[in-house]
Coordinates of C-alpha atoms in Angstrom, one line a residue:
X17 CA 0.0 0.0 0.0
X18 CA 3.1 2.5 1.0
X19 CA 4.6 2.0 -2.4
X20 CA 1.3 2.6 -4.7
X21 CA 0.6 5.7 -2.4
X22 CA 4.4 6.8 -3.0
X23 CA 4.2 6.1 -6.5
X24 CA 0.5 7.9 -7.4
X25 CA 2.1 10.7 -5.3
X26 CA 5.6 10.7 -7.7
X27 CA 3.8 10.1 -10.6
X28 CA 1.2 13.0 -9.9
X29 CA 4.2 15.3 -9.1
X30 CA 6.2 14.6 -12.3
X31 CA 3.2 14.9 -14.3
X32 CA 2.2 18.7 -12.6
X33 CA 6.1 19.6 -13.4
X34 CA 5.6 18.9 -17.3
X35 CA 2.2 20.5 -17.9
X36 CA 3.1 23.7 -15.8
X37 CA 6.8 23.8 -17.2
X38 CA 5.1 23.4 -20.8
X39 CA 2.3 26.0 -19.7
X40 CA 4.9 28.2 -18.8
X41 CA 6.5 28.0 -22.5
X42 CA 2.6 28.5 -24.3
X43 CA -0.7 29.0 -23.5
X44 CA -1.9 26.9 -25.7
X45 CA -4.4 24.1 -24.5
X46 CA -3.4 21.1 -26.9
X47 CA 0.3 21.3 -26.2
X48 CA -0.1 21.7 -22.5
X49 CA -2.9 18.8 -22.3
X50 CA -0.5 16.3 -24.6
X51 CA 2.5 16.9 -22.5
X52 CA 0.6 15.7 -19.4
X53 CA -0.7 12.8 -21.4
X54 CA 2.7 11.8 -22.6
X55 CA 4.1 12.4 -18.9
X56 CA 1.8 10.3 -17.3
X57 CA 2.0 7.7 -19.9
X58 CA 5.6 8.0 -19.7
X59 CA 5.6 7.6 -15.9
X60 CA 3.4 4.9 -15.8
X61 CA 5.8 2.9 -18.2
X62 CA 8.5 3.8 -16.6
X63 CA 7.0 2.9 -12.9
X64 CA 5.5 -0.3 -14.4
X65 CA 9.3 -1.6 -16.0
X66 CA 11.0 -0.6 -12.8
X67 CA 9.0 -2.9 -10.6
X68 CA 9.2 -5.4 -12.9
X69 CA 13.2 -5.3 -12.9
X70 CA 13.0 -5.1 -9.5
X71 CA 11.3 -8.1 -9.2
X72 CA 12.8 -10.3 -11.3
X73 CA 15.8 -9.3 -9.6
X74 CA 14.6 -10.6 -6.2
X75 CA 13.6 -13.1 -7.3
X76 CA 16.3 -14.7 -9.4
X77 CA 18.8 -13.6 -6.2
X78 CA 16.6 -15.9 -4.2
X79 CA 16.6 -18.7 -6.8
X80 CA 20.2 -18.5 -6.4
X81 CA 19.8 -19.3 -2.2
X82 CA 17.7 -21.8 -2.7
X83 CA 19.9 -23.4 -5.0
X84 CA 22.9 -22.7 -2.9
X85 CA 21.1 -24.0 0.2
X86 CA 19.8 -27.0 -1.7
X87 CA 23.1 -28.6 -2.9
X88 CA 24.6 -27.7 0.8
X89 CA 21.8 -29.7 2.3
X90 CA 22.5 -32.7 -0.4
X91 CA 26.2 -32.3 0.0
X92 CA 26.7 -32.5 4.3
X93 CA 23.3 -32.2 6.1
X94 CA 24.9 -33.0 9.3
X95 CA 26.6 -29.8 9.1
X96 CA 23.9 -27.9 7.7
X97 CA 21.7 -29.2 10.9
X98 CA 24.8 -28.1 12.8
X99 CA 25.1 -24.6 11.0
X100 CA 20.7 -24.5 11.9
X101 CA 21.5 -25.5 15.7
X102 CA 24.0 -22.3 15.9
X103 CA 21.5 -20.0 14.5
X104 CA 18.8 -20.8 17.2
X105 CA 21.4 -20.7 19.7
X106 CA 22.4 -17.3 18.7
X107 CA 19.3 -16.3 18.8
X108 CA 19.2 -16.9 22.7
X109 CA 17.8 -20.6 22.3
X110 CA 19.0 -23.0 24.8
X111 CA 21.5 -25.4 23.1
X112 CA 19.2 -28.4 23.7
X113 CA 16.5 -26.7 22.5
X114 CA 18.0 -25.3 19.3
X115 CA 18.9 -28.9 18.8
X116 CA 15.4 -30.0 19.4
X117 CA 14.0 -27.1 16.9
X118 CA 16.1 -28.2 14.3
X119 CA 16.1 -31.4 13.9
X120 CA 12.6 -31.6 14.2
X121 CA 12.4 -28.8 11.4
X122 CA 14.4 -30.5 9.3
X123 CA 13.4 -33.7 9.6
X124 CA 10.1 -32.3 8.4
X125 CA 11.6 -30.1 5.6
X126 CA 15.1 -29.3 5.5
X127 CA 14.9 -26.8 2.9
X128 CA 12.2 -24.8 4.4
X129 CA 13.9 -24.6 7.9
X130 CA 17.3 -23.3 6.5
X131 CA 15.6 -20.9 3.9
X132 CA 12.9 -19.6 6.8
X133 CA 15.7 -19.6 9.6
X134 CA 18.9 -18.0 7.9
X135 CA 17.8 -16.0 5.2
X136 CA 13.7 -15.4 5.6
X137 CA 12.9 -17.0 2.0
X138 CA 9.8 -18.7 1.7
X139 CA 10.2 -21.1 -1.7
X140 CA 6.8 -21.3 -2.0
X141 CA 6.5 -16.7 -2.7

């Protein structure tokens, strides 16, 4: 909601700049009313490509964890569950505890509990 409020708010502030910049150059209705159009096409464009990129981006960077995370598991889950059993305990969990809450996380999706736990990915977004 913060970012479509910021972004009407940008994109009704840009458009305002062009029409009264053009209105300043002529008085002219036509000119001034297809600069605005243009702007806010323009704007919208320009907003729309943006959060695509931006996106994509996140989303190919958490492809790339999951990935990364995947083969780790498959290559030494011991010290993956080890690596898990840290976090917790950093995190002010009593060793045994952390122990407890990982193995029993992992046992029921490894994946998930190192994706949720050390880098706040959910696969399934």
């Amino acid at each position: 909601m913060r970012a479509g409020v910021l972004g009407a708010n940008d994109g009704i502030v840009s458009t305002a700049a062009v029409v009264v910049g053009v209105a300043g150059a002529t008085t002219a209705t036509g000119p001034i009313a297809m600069a605005g159009i243009a702007a806010a096409i323009g704007g919208a464009v320009s907003m729309a490509l943006g959060e695509y990129v931006s996106v994509s981006s996140q989303r190919d960077s958490e492809k790339h964890i999951i990935d990364d995370e995947r083969r780790a598991l498959a290559a030494d889950p011991g010290a993956e569950l080890e690596a898990l059993v840290r976090l917790y305990e950093g995190r002010g969990i009593s060793s045994a505890t952390s122990r407890k809450v990982a193995e029993e996380l992992s046992a029921r999706d490894a994946l998930d509990a190192h994706l949720r736990a050390r880098h706040n990915i959910d696969a399934t977004d």
